[in-house]
Tab-separated table of C-alpha atoms and ligand atoms in Angstrom:
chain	number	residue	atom	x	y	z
A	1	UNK	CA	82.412	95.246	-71.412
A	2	UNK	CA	81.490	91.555	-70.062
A	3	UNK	CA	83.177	88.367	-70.621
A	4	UNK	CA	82.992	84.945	-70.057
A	5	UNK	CA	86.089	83.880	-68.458
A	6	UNK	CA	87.964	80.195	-67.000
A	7	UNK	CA	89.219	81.839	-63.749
A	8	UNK	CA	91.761	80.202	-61.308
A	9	UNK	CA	90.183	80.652	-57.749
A	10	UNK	CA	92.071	78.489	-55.653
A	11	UNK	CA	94.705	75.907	-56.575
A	12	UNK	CA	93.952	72.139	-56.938
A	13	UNK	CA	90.552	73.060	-57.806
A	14	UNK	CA	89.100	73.215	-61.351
A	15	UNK	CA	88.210	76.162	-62.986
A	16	UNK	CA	85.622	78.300	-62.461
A	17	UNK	CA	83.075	79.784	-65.192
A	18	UNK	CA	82.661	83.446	-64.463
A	19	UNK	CA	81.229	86.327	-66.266
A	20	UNK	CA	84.077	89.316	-65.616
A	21	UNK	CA	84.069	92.599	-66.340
A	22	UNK	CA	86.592	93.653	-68.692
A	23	UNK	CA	88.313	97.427	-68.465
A	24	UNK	CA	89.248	99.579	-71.982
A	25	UNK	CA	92.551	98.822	-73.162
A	26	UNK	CA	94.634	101.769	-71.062
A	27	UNK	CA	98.051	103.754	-72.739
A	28	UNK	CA	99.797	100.903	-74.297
A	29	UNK	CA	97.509	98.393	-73.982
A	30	UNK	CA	95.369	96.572	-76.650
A	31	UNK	CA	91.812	94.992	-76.385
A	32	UNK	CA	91.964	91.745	-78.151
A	33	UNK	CA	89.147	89.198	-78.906
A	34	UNK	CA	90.371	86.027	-78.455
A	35	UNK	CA	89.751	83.451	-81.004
A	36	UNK	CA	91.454	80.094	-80.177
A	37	UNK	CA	93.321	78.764	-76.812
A	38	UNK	CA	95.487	75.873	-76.251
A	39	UNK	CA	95.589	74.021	-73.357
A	40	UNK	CA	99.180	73.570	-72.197
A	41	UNK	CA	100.668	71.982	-69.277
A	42	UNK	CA	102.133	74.793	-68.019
A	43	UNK	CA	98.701	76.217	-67.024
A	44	UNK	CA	97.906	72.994	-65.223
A	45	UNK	CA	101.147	73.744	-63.329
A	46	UNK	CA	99.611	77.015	-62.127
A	47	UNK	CA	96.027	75.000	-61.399
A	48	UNK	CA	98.008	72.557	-59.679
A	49	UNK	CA	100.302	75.171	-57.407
A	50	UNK	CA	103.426	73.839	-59.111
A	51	UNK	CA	104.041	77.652	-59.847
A	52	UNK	CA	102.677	80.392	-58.235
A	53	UNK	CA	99.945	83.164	-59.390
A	54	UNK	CA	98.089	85.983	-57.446
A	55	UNK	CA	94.774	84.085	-57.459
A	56	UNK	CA	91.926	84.679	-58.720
A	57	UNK	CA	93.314	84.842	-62.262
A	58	UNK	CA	92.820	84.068	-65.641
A	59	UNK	CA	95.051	81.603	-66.891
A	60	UNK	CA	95.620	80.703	-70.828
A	61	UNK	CA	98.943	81.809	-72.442
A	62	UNK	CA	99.130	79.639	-75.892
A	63	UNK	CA	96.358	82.065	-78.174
A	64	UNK	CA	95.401	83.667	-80.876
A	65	UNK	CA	92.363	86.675	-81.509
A	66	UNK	CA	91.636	89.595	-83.239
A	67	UNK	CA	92.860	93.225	-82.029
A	68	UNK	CA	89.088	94.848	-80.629
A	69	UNK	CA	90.938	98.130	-79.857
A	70	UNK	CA	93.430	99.986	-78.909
A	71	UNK	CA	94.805	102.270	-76.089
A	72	UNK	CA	96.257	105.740	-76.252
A	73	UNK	CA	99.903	105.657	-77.527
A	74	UNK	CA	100.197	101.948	-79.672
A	75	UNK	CA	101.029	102.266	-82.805
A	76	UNK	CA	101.821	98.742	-83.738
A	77	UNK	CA	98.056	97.491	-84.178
A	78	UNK	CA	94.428	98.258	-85.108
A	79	UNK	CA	91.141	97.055	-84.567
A	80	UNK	CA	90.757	94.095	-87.098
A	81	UNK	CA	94.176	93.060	-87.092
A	82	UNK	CA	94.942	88.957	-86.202
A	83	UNK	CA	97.734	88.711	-83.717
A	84	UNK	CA	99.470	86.232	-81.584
A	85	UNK	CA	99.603	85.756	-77.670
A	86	UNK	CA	103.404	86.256	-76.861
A	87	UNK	CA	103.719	84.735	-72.880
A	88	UNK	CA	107.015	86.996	-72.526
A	89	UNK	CA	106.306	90.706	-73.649
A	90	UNK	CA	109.308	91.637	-74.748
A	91	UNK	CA	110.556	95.804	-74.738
A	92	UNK	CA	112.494	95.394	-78.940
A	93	UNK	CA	115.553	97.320	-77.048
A	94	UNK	CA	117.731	95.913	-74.129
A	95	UNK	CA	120.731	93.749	-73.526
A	96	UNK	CA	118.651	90.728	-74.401
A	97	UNK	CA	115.925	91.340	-77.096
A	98	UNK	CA	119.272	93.044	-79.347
A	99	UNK	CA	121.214	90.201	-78.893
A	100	UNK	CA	118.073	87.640	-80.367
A	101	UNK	CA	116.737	86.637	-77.081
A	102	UNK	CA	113.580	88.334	-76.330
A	103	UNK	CA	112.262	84.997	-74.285
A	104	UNK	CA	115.010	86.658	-71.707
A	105	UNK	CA	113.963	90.543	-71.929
A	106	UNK	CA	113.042	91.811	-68.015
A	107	UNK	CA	110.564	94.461	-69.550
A	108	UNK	CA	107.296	91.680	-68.639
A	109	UNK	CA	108.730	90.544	-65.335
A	110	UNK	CA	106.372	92.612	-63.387
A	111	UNK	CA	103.008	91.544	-65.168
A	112	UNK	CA	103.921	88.122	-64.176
A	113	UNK	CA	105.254	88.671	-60.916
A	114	UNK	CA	102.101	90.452	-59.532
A	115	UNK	CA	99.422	89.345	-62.147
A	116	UNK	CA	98.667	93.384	-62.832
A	117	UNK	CA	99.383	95.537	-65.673
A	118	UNK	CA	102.349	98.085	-65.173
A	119	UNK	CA	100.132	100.924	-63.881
A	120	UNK	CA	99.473	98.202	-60.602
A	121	UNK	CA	96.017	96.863	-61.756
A	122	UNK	CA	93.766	94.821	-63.336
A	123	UNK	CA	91.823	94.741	-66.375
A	124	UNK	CA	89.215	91.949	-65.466
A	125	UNK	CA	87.210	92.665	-62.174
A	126	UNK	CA	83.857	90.672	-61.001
A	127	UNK	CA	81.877	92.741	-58.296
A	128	UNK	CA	84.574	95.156	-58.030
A	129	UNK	CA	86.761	92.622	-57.170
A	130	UNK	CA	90.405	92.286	-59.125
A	131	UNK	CA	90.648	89.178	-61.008
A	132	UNK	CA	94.655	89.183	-62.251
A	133	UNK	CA	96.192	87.944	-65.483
A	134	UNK	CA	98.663	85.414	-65.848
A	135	UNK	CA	101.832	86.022	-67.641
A	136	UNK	CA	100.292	88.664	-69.053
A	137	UNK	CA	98.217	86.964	-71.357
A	138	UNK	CA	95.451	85.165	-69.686
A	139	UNK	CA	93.487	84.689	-72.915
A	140	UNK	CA	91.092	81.790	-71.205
A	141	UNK	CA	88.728	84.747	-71.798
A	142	UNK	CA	86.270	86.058	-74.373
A	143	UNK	CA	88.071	89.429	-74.542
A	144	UNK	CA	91.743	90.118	-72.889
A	145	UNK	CA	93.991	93.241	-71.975
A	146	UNK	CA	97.416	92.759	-72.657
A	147	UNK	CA	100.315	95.389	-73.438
A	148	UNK	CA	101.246	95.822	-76.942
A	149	UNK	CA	104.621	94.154	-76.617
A	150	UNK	CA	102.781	90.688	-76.147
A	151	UNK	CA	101.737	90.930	-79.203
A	152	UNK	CA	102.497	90.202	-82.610
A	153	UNK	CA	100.942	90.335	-86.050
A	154	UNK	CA	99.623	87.115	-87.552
A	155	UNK	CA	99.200	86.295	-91.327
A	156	UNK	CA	95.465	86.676	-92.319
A	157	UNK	CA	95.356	83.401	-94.059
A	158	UNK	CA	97.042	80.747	-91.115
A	159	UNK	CA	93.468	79.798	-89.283
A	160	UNK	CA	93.463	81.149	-85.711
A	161	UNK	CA	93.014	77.767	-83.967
A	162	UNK	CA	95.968	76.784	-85.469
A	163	UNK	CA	98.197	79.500	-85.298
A	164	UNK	CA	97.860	79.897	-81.349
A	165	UNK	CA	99.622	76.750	-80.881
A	166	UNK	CA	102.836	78.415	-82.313
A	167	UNK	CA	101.957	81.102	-79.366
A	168	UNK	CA	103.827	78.080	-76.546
A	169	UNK	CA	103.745	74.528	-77.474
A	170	UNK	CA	105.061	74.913	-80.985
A	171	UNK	CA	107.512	77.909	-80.741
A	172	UNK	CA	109.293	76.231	-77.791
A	173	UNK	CA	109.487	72.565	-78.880
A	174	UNK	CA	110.418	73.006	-81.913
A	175	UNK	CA	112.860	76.245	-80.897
A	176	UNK	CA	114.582	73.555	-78.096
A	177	UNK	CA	115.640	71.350	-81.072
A	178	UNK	CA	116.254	74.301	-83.830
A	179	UNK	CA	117.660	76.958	-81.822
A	180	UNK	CA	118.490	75.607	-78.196
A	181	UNK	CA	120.100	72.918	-78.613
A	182	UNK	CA	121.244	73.797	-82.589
A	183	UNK	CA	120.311	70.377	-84.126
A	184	UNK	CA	122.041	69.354	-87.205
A	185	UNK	CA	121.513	66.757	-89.885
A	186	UNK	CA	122.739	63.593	-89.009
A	187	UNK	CA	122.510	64.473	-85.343
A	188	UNK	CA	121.228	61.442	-82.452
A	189	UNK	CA	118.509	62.968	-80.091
A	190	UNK	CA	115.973	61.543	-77.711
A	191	UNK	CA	112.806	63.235	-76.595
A	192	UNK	CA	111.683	62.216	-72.807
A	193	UNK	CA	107.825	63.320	-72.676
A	194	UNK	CA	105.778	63.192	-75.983
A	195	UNK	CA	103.052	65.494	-74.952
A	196	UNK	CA	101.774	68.567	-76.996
A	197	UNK	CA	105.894	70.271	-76.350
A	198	UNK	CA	107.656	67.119	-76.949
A	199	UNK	CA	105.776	66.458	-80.057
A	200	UNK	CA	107.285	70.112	-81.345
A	201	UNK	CA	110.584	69.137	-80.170
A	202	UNK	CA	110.423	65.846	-82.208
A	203	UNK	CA	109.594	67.850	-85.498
A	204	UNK	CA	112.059	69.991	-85.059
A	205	UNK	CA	114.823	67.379	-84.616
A	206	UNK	CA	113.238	66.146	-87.603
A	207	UNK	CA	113.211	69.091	-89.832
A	208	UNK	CA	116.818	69.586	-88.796
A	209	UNK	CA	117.740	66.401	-90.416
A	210	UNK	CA	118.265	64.290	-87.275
A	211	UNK	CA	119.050	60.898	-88.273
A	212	UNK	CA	117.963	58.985	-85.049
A	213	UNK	CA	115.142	60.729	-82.967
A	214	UNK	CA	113.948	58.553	-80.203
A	215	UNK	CA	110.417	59.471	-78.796
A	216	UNK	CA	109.770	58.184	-74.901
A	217	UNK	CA	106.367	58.665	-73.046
A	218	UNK	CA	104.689	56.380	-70.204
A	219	UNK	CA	101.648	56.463	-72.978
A	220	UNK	CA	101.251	54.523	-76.060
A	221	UNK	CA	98.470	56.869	-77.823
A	222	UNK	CA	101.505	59.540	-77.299
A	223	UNK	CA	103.913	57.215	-78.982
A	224	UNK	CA	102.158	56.514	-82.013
A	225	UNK	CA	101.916	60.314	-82.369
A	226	UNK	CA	105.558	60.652	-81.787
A	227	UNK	CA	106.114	58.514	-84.986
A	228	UNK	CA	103.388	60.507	-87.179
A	229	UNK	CA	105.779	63.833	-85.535
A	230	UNK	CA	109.103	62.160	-86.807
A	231	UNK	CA	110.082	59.634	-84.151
A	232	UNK	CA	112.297	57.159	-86.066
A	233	UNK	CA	112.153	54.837	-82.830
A	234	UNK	CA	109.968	55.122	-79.476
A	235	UNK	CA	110.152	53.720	-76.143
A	236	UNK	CA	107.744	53.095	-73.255
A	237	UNK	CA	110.188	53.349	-70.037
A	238	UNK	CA	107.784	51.589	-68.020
A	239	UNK	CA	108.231	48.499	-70.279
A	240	UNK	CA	111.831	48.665	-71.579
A	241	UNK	CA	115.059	49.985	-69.800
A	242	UNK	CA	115.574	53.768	-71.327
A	243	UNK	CA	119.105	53.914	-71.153
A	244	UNK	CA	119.613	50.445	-72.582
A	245	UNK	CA	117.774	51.134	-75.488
A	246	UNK	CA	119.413	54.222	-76.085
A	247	UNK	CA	122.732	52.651	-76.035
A	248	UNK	CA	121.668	50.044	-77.495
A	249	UNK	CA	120.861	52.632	-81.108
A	250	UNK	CA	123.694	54.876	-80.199
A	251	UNK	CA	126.912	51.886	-80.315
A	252	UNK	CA	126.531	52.456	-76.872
A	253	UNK	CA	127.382	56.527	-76.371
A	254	UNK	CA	124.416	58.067	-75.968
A	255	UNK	CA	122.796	60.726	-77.558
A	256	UNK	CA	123.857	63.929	-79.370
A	257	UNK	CA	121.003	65.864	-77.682
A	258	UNK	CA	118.579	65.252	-74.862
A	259	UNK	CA	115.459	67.014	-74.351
A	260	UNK	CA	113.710	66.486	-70.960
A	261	UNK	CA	109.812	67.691	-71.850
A	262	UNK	CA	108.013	66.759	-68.752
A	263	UNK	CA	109.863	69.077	-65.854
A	264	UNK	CA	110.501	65.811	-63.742
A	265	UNK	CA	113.445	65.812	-61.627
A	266	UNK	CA	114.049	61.933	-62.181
A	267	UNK	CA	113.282	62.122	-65.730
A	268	UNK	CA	116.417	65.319	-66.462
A	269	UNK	CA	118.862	62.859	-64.886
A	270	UNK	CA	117.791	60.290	-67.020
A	271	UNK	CA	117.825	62.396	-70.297
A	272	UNK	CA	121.329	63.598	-68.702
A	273	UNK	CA	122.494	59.918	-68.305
A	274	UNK	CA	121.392	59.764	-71.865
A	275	UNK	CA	123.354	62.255	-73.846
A	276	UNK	CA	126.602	61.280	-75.074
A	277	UNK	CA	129.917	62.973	-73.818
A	278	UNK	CA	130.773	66.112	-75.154
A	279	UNK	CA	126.722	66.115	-75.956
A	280	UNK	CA	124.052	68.098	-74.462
A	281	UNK	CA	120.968	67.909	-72.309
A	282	UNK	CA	118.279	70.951	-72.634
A	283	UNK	CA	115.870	71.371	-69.691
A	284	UNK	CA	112.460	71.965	-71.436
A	285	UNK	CA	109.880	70.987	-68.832
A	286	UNK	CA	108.741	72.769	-66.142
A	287	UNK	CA	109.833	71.678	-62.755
A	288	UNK	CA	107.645	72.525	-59.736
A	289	UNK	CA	109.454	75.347	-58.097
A	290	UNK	CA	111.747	73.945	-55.497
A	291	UNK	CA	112.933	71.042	-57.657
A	292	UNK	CA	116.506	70.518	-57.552
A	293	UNK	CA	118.572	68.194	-59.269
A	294	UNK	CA	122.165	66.367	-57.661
A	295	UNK	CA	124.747	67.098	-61.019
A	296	UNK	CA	128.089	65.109	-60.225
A	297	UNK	CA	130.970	67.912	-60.843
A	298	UNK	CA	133.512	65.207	-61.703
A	299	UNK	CA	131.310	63.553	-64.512
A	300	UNK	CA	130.315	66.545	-65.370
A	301	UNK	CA	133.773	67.770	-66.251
A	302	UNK	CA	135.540	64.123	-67.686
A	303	UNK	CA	132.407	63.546	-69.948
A	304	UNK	CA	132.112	67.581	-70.967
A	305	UNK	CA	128.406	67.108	-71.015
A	306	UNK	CA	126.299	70.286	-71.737
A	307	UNK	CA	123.468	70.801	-69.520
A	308	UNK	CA	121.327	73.636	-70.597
A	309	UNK	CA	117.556	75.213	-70.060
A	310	UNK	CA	115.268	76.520	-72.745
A	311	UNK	CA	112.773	79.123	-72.438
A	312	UNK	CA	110.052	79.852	-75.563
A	313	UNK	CA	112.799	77.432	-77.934
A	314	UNK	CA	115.030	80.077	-76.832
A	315	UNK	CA	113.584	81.710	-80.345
A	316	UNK	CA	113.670	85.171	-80.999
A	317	UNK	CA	110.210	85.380	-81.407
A	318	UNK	CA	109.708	88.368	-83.889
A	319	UNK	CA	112.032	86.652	-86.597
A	320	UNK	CA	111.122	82.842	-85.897
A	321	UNK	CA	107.439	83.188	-85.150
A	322	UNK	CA	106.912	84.125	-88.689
A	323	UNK	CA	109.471	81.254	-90.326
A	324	UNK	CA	107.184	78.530	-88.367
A	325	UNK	CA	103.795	79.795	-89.999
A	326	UNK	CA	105.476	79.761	-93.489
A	327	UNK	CA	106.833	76.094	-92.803
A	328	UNK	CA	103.169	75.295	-92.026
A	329	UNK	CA	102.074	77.275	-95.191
A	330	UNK	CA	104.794	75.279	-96.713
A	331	UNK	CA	103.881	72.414	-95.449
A	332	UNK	CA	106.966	71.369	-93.898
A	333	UNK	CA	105.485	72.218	-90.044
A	334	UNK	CA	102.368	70.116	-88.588
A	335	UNK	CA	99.909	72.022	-86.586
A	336	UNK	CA	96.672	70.813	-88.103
A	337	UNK	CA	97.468	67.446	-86.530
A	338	UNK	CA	98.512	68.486	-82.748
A	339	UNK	CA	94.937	69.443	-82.138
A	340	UNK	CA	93.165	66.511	-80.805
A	341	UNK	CA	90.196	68.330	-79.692
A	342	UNK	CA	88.258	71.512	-80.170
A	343	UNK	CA	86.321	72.460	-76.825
A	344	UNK	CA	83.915	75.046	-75.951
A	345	UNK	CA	84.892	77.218	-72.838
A	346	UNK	CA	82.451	75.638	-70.421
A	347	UNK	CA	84.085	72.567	-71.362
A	348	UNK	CA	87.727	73.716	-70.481
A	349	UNK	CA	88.482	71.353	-67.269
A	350	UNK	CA	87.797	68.268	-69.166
A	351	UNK	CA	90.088	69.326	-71.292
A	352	UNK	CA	92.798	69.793	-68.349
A	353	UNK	CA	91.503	66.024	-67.315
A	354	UNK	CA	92.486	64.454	-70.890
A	355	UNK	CA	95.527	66.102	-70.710
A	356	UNK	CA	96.098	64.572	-67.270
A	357	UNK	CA	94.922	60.954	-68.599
A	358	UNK	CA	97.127	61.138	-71.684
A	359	UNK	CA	94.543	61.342	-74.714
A	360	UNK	CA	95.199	64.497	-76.050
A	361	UNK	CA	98.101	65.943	-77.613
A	362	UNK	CA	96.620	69.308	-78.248
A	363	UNK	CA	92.938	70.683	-76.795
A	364	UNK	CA	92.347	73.951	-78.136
A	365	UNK	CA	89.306	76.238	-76.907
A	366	UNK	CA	87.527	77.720	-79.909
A	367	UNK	CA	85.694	80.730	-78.992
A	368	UNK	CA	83.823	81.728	-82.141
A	369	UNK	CA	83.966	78.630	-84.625
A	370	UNK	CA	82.589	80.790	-87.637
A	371	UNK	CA	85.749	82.473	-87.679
A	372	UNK	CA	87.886	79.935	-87.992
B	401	LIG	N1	108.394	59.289	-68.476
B	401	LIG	C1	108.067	59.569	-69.758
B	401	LIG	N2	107.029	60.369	-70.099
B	401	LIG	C2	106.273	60.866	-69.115
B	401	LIG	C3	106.544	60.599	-67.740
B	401	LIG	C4	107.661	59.757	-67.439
B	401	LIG	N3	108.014	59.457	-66.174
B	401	LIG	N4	105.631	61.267	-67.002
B	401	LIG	C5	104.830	61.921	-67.861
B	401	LIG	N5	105.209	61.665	-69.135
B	401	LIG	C6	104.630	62.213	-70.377
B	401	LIG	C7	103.108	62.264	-70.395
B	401	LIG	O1	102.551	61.013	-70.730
B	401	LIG	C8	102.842	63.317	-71.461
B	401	LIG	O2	102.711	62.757	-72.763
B	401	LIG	O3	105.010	63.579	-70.532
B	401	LIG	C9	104.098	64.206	-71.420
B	401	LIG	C10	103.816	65.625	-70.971
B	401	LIG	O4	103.018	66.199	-71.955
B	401	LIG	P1	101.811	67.228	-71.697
B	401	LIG	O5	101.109	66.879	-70.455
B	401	LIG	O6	101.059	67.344	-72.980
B	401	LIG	O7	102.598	68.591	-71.386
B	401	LIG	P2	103.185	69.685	-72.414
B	401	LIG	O8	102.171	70.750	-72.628
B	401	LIG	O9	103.809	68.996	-73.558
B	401	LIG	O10	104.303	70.330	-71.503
B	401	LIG	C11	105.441	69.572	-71.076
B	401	LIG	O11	106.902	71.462	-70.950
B	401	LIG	O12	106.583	73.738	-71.223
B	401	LIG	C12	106.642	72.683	-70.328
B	401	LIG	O13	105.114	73.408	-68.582
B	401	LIG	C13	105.323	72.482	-69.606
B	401	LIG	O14	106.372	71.157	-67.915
B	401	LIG	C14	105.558	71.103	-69.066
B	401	LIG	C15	106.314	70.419	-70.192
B	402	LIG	ZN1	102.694	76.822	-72.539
C-alpha cells in the first residue's frame, strides 16, 4: 500500500513530504494506521544530528492508531484494535522486563541500531529505495510496520490524540518523578526545562504530594503552564539566580529531587548543584551524544548526592501505561491540556519550529480528525 510519510533525508534539514510505499506486516509484525503523533524533542534531536539514524527515515515515536493487520504468528492483536506506540519493544521475558524494567530490555536494540526490522529490512521503500524506521516506531506516517512487542492495547474510550502523548512525553515525565526518582508527599523538587517532558515531570511531583515543586524554563509562556501542571513556584534563570532561589525556598539545602529535562550539559550541573545532600538528581533530557559532564568524586561522596538517568520514567510500561489512562479517566492526569496544537502532516516542520521558539507545549499530528 501507499502512504504519505514526514521522512528524515538529511540532518539539519526539514522534513520531507513523501508518498512511500508501505510492505505487509511480515511474521510478527503488525500493520497499524496511525491516528495521532506528538511532536517531541527527541525527534528534533535526530533532525538536528544530536543522535544518530540510518537516513532516510521516518521519524515519530510518541503515537497512537488502529491495528490494520496482522502478520503470520501475533497473537496479541487484530485488525480494529486501538494500540499504543511503545519506542522500546520490549521481549515480556529477560533479566530486565521480569524484574519491571522493560524501558531496559535488549530485545529492540537492533531495530534502532540499524533502522530495519529483525529480518534486516525495511517496511517503507520509495522507488525501490529503503526508507528505515526510527526506534522502531516511526509513526510520522499514514500507515507503519512495527513488531508486535511495540505495541500495546489502548482503552477504546481514551481519544487517540490524547492517548499518544502517554506513548513518550507523558509516560517518562511523569515516570521520572513517580517511579525514577520515587517522589513522596511532602518531598522538595525542582524541574529544569518546562517543555512538553518537564510539564509530565511537574504533575507527577504533584500527584505524589510534593510540597514545593519549582518549575524553571528560559520561557515565560512555559512557566505559566508549569503552574496550570502543578508548579507551586517558577523561575526564569535568565532573570533570577537559580540556585539562589532554590536555597532561598529550601532554608538553604537544596532540593529533595532534581530533574534536568532539557539534556544540557550546563543545565545537569546546575540541577546537581541544586539537590540537597543525601538528595538526588535524575538525568531526563537528552544530551547530544558526546556530552560529558565533570562530577567532583569528593563532593560527590561528603554530600552522598544521587545522580541517576531515566529512560521511558523508568516505568514498566505494561503495568503503568494503563494506571496513567485511568488517572486521566479519573481525572487526576492532564493530557487534554498539553496539546497546544493539532497539525496536519504537511504542516509537521512548523510544528518542529514552535517547538524550537517555545510556543508549544504539545503539537500533535492528527491524521484522520473524524476519528478522534
Ligand atoms: N534553562 C532552562 N530551560 C531551558 C533552557 C535553559 N538553559 N534551554 C531550554 N530550556 C527549555 C525550553 O524553553 C523548553 O521549554 O527546555 C524546554 C525543553 O522542552 P521541549 O523542547 O518541549 O522538549 P521535550 O519534548 O520536553 O524534551 C525535553 O527530554 O526526552 C528528552 O529528548 C528529550 O532532550 C529532550 C528533553
Ligand atoms: Zn519522545
Amino acid at each position: 500500500m501507499r502512504a504519505r510519510a514526514a521522512v528524515l533525508t538529511e540532518v539539519r534539514k526539514p522534513l520531507e513530504i513523501w508518498e512511500v510505499d508501505v510492505d505487509p506486516p511480515k511474521h510478527g509484525e503488525v500493520l497499524v494506521r496511525v491516528v495521532a503523533a506528538g511532536l517531541c524533542h527527541s525527534d528534533l534531536h535526530y533532525m538536528q544530528g544530536d543522535l544518530e539514524a540510518v537516513l532516510p527515515a521516518v521519524p515519530g515515536h510518541e503515537g497512537a492508531g488502529v491495528v490494520e493487520a496482522v502478520g503470520p504468528g501475533v497473537t496479541r492483536f487484530q485488525p480494529g484494535d486501538p494500540v499504543l506506540f511503545v519506542f522500546r519493544a520490549f521481549c515480556g521475558h529477560c533479566f530486565y522486563c521480569l524484574e519491571g524494567r522493560p524501558a531496559l530490555c535488549d530485545f529492540s536494540n537492533p531495530l534502532r541500531r540499524t533502522g530495519r526490522m529483525f529480518d534486516g529490512t525495511t517496511r517503507f521503500h520509495r522507488d525501490g529505495q529503503d526508507v528505515h524506521h526510527i526506534l522502531g516506531v516511526s509513526c510520522f506516517a499514514e500507515y507503519t510496520v512495527v513488531p508486535e512487542q511495540g505495541l500495546l492495547k489502548l482503552p477504546s474510550d481514551v481519544p487517540l490524540d490524547r492517548a499518544a502523548l502517554v506513548g513518550c512525553g507523558v509516560t517518562t515525565g511523569v515516570g521520572a518523578a513517580l517511579f525514577a526518582a520515587g517522589v513522596e508527599v511532602g518531598d522538595t523538587v525542582l524541574v529544569i526545562g518546562c517543555g512538553g517532558v518537564g510539564l509530565n515531570v511537574i504533575q507527577g511531583a504533584a500527584l505524589a504530594g510534593a510540597r514545593l515543586i519549582i518549575g524553571a524554563d528560559v520561557v515565560a509562556q512555559k512557566l505559566e503552564w508549569a503552574r496550570q501542571f502543578g508548579a507551586t513556584h517558577t523561575v526564569n534563570p535568565r532573570e533570577q539566580d537559580l540556585l539562589e532561589v532554590v536555597r532561598s525556598l529550601t532554608q538553604g539545602r537544596g532540593v529533595d529531587h532534581a530533574f534536568e529535562v532539557i539534556g544540557r550539559a550546563d543545565t545537569i550541573q546546575q540541577a546537581y548543584a541544586a539537590t540537597r545532600k543525601g538528595g538526588t538528581t535524575v538525568v531526563v533530557g537528552l544530551a547530544p551524544m558526546g556530552t560529558t559532564i565533570p562530577l567532583d568524586p569528593l563532593d560527590l561522596l561528603r554530600s552522598e548526592k544521587t545522580i541517576k538517568g531515566t529512560v521511558y520514567g523508568t516505568a514498566n510500561l505494561p503495568r503503568d501505561i494503563p494506571r496513567l489512562l485511568d488517572l486521566y479517566r479519573a481525572g487526576r492526569l492532564k493530557l487534554d491540556e498539553l496539546i497546544s496544537r493539532r497539525l496536519r502532516l504537511e504542516e509537521i516542520n512548523e510544528g518542529f519550529e514552535a517547538m524550537l521558539a517555545g510556543s508549544v507545549a504539545r503539537s500533535v499530528v492528527v491524521f484522520d480528525a473524524s476519528s478522534d
